[in-house]
Short mmCIF file of C-alpha atoms and ligand atoms in Angstrom, two decimals:
data_model
loop_
_atom_site.label_atom_id
_atom_site.label_comp_id
_atom_site.label_asym_id
_atom_site.label_seq_id
_atom_site.Cartn_x
_atom_site.Cartn_y
_atom_site.Cartn_z
CA MET B 1 0.00 0.00 0.00
CA ASN B 2 1.44 3.30 -1.12
CA LYS B 3 0.25 5.73 1.58
CA SER B 4 2.01 8.80 0.20
CA GLY B 5 0.56 8.51 -3.32
CA ILE B 6 4.06 9.14 -4.64
CA THR B 7 6.20 6.62 -6.49
CA VAL B 8 9.84 7.22 -7.38
CA PHE B 9 11.37 5.45 -10.37
CA CYS B 10 15.17 5.52 -10.68
CA ASP B 11 17.38 4.52 -13.57
CA PHE B 12 20.30 2.31 -12.52
CA ASP B 13 23.36 2.80 -14.75
CA GLY B 14 24.98 6.20 -14.27
CA THR B 15 22.18 7.19 -11.86
CA ILE B 16 22.18 4.80 -8.88
CA SER B 17 25.63 3.58 -9.95
CA ARG B 18 28.03 6.44 -10.60
CA ARG B 19 29.29 4.93 -13.85
CA ASP B 20 27.41 3.04 -16.57
CA ILE B 21 28.17 -0.56 -15.56
CA GLY B 22 26.33 -2.26 -18.45
CA TYR B 23 28.28 -0.22 -20.97
CA ASN B 24 31.58 -0.85 -19.19
CA ILE B 25 31.02 -4.63 -19.06
CA PHE B 26 30.66 -4.75 -22.85
CA LYS B 27 33.42 -2.20 -23.44
CA HIS B 28 35.85 -4.29 -21.38
CA PHE B 29 34.94 -7.76 -22.62
CA SER B 30 34.52 -6.74 -26.29
CA HIS B 31 37.85 -4.86 -26.08
CA GLY B 32 36.15 -1.62 -27.10
CA LYS B 33 34.39 -3.08 -30.14
CA ASN B 34 30.94 -2.20 -28.72
CA ASP B 35 31.69 1.51 -29.30
CA GLU B 36 31.13 0.90 -33.04
CA LEU B 37 27.41 0.41 -32.24
CA LEU B 38 26.92 3.64 -30.27
CA PRO B 39 26.30 6.10 -33.15
CA ASP B 40 23.59 3.84 -34.62
CA TRP B 41 21.99 3.38 -31.19
CA LYS B 42 22.06 7.09 -30.30
CA SER B 43 20.54 8.01 -33.68
CA GLY B 44 17.80 5.36 -33.30
CA ARG B 45 18.90 3.24 -36.29
CA LEU B 46 19.60 0.41 -33.84
CA SER B 47 17.02 -0.44 -31.14
CA SER B 48 18.21 -1.06 -27.59
CA ARG B 49 17.31 -4.75 -27.92
CA GLU B 50 19.39 -5.17 -31.07
CA CYS B 51 22.20 -3.18 -29.51
CA LEU B 52 22.27 -5.21 -26.27
CA LEU B 53 22.19 -8.52 -28.15
CA LYS B 54 24.98 -7.42 -30.50
CA GLU B 55 27.09 -6.19 -27.59
CA ALA B 56 26.63 -9.51 -25.78
CA GLU B 57 27.66 -11.40 -28.92
CA MET B 58 30.89 -9.39 -29.07
CA SER B 59 31.78 -9.99 -25.43
CA PRO B 60 32.93 -13.45 -24.33
CA VAL B 61 32.89 -13.60 -20.49
CA THR B 62 32.64 -16.19 -17.71
CA ALA B 63 31.14 -15.70 -14.24
CA GLU B 64 34.67 -15.96 -12.78
CA GLU B 65 35.65 -12.95 -14.88
CA LEU B 66 32.46 -10.90 -14.63
CA PHE B 67 31.82 -10.64 -10.88
CA PRO B 68 35.36 -9.59 -9.85
CA PHE B 69 35.19 -6.99 -12.67
CA LEU B 70 32.02 -5.56 -11.10
CA ASP B 71 33.77 -4.93 -7.77
CA GLN B 72 35.41 -1.75 -9.07
CA PHE B 73 32.04 0.03 -9.46
CA LYS B 74 30.40 2.18 -6.79
CA LEU B 75 26.91 3.41 -6.14
CA ASP B 76 26.05 7.08 -5.64
CA ASP B 77 27.01 7.93 -2.02
CA GLY B 78 23.63 9.55 -1.44
CA PHE B 79 21.52 6.67 -2.70
CA PRO B 80 21.29 4.67 0.58
CA ALA B 81 20.17 7.87 2.38
CA PHE B 82 17.64 8.56 -0.38
CA GLU B 83 16.28 5.03 -0.15
CA LYS B 84 15.92 5.39 3.63
CA LYS B 85 14.12 8.75 3.28
CA CYS B 86 11.67 7.32 0.75
CA SER B 87 10.91 4.42 3.05
CA GLU B 88 10.39 6.75 6.06
CA ASN B 89 8.01 8.85 3.97
CA ASN B 90 6.03 5.81 2.69
CA ILE B 91 7.17 6.48 -0.86
CA ASP B 92 7.57 3.46 -3.14
CA LEU B 93 10.94 3.30 -4.87
CA ILE B 94 11.36 1.20 -8.00
CA ILE B 95 14.46 0.72 -10.13
CA LEU B 96 13.76 0.82 -13.88
CA SER B 97 16.63 -0.25 -16.07
CA ASP B 98 17.17 -1.07 -19.73
CA GLY B 99 20.35 -2.95 -18.76
CA PHE B 100 19.85 -6.40 -17.20
CA ASP B 101 19.45 -8.06 -13.81
CA LEU B 102 22.70 -10.07 -13.74
CA TYR B 103 24.94 -7.18 -12.69
CA ILE B 104 22.27 -4.98 -11.11
CA ASN B 105 21.26 -7.67 -8.60
CA TYR B 106 24.92 -8.28 -7.78
CA MET B 107 25.51 -4.57 -7.09
CA LEU B 108 22.31 -4.18 -5.04
CA LYS B 109 23.09 -7.23 -2.94
CA LYS B 110 26.65 -6.07 -2.33
CA ASN B 111 25.25 -2.75 -1.05
CA ASN B 112 22.46 -4.35 1.06
CA LEU B 113 19.78 -2.93 -1.22
CA ASP B 114 18.41 -6.13 -2.72
CA ARG B 115 15.00 -5.54 -1.07
CA LEU B 116 14.29 -2.88 -3.73
CA SER B 117 11.95 -3.60 -6.64
CA LEU B 118 13.70 -3.90 -9.97
CA ILE B 119 12.12 -3.90 -13.43
CA THR B 120 14.64 -4.76 -16.13
CA ASN B 121 15.74 -7.26 -18.78
CA HIS B 122 16.98 -10.72 -17.83
CA GLY B 123 20.62 -11.69 -18.36
CA TRP B 124 22.57 -14.83 -17.54
CA ILE B 125 25.89 -16.40 -18.46
CA GLU B 126 25.89 -19.53 -20.61
CA ASN B 127 28.65 -21.10 -22.67
CA GLY B 128 31.00 -18.18 -22.08
CA PHE B 129 28.61 -15.43 -23.19
CA ILE B 130 25.91 -13.25 -21.64
CA ASN B 131 22.43 -14.20 -22.86
CA ILE B 132 19.68 -11.58 -22.65
CA GLU B 133 15.91 -11.96 -22.68
CA PHE B 134 13.23 -9.27 -22.68
CA PRO B 135 10.38 -10.37 -20.39
CA HIS B 136 8.68 -6.95 -20.49
CA LYS B 137 6.87 -6.52 -23.78
CA ASN B 138 6.56 -3.07 -25.31
CA LYS B 139 3.19 -2.26 -26.87
CA THR B 140 4.21 0.73 -28.94
CA CYS B 141 7.84 1.68 -28.34
CA THR B 142 10.26 0.18 -30.88
CA LYS B 143 13.31 1.99 -29.54
CA CYS B 144 13.73 0.59 -26.02
CA GLY B 145 14.50 -2.92 -24.75
CA SER B 146 12.13 -2.52 -21.82
CA CYS B 147 10.47 0.86 -22.36
CA LYS B 148 10.49 2.93 -19.15
CA GLY B 149 7.54 5.03 -20.31
CA GLU B 150 5.43 1.91 -20.89
CA ARG B 151 6.50 0.37 -17.56
CA ILE B 152 5.43 3.54 -15.68
CA ARG B 153 2.07 3.60 -17.51
CA GLU B 154 1.49 -0.06 -16.58
CA TYR B 155 2.31 0.76 -12.97
CA ARG B 156 -0.07 3.74 -12.93
CA ASN B 157 -2.88 1.60 -14.34
CA ALA B 158 -2.33 -1.12 -11.74
CA ASN B 159 -1.80 1.30 -8.81
CA ARG B 160 -4.53 3.88 -8.97
CA GLU B 161 -3.55 5.31 -5.58
CA THR B 162 -0.34 6.65 -7.13
CA THR B 163 -0.93 10.28 -7.88
CA ARG B 164 2.55 11.56 -8.57
CA ILE B 165 5.57 10.04 -10.31
CA VAL B 166 9.13 11.16 -9.65
CA PHE B 167 11.78 9.97 -12.13
CA VAL B 168 15.58 10.21 -11.73
CA GLY B 169 17.79 9.45 -14.73
CA ASP B 170 20.85 10.30 -16.75
CA GLY B 171 20.65 8.97 -20.31
CA TYR B 172 18.89 8.44 -23.63
CA SER B 173 17.32 5.20 -22.37
CA ASP B 174 15.30 7.41 -19.97
CA ALA B 175 13.77 9.51 -22.76
CA CYS B 176 10.40 7.69 -22.86
CA ALA B 177 10.03 8.08 -19.07
CA THR B 178 10.08 11.88 -19.32
CA ASP B 179 6.47 11.89 -20.67
CA GLU B 180 5.25 10.04 -17.57
CA ALA B 181 7.14 11.92 -14.85
CA ASP B 182 5.44 14.64 -12.83
CA ILE B 183 8.79 15.57 -11.28
CA LEU B 184 11.90 14.83 -13.32
CA PHE B 185 15.56 14.87 -12.28
CA ALA B 186 18.05 14.78 -15.16
CA LYS B 187 21.78 14.92 -15.75
CA LYS B 188 24.22 14.19 -18.61
CA ASP B 189 22.55 12.95 -21.85
CA LEU B 190 19.05 13.09 -20.32
CA GLU B 191 19.60 16.74 -19.38
CA LYS B 192 20.61 17.49 -22.99
CA TYR B 193 17.54 15.63 -24.25
CA CYS B 194 15.30 17.71 -21.95
CA GLN B 195 16.88 20.96 -23.11
CA ILE B 196 16.52 20.10 -26.82
CA ASN B 197 12.91 18.98 -26.35
CA ASP B 198 11.90 21.75 -23.97
CA ILE B 199 11.07 19.39 -21.09
CA GLU B 200 11.05 20.78 -17.54
CA TYR B 201 13.54 19.08 -15.19
CA TRP B 202 15.60 19.56 -12.06
CA PRO B 203 19.36 19.23 -12.58
CA TYR B 204 21.27 17.13 -10.03
CA ASP B 205 24.64 15.48 -9.56
CA THR B 206 24.11 13.07 -6.65
CA PHE B 207 21.10 11.75 -4.72
CA TYR B 208 21.93 14.26 -1.96
CA ASP B 209 20.78 16.95 -4.45
CA VAL B 210 17.59 14.97 -5.14
CA ILE B 211 16.91 14.69 -1.38
CA ARG B 212 17.43 18.44 -0.88
CA GLN B 213 15.07 19.35 -3.74
CA LEU B 214 12.33 16.93 -2.65
CA GLU B 215 12.61 18.27 0.91
CA LYS B 216 12.12 21.80 -0.42
CA MET B 217 9.05 20.60 -2.29
CA LYS B 218 7.76 18.99 0.96
CA ILE B 219 7.67 15.58 -0.72
CA LEU B 220 10.31 14.30 1.72
CA SER B 221 10.23 15.41 5.34
CA GLU B 222 13.35 17.23 6.52
CA SER B 223 15.54 15.46 9.04
MG1 MG H 301 21.53 5.50 -17.17
ZN1 ZN H 302 10.60 3.57 -25.10
#
């Protein structure tokens, strides 16, 4: 039961984690070959599904190699405090990612945050490669792997008590979510996207900035 009527959706890569872990996995294990795909993905010629599958094909990796590689990555220092504040204020917090669960679950568990809800694609290692499946079907969006805009609409339809949506993101894979957010926090490529498309947003660097802004707006209580 969502008593506050507010639900926060957060992107994972580059938002909850400081760096884009999905991208760095493929960059490292494809020896930089995945960068050849970026221009086509950014321009929309390559969908996120096609891009993820191609990146995985280029990147041989075993579990013994992947998990130690992940240990270099850190979460935003302010995220645990943000998560605690949301919980104290009866605000639901859901992670929405167009990466995949294999590395996100590992990072959440390592940081004692694996109680959080996560909506993303499914990845697993088999025969020396990462396999990826897309359990969340998109009705209209052809660009995203798991479209964040469609996931938020599904959530709204199933949870009528939710009156306001907060979204926090940093990249092009968050573009579809901007239509659904009542309060939007953006940095990096998502900030550029908002400026070009004349979308209202709050700039931020870390989750401490998000906390401060939501306190000012009386959405989070001040401590
Ligand atoms: Mg991101
Ligand atoms: Zn989409």
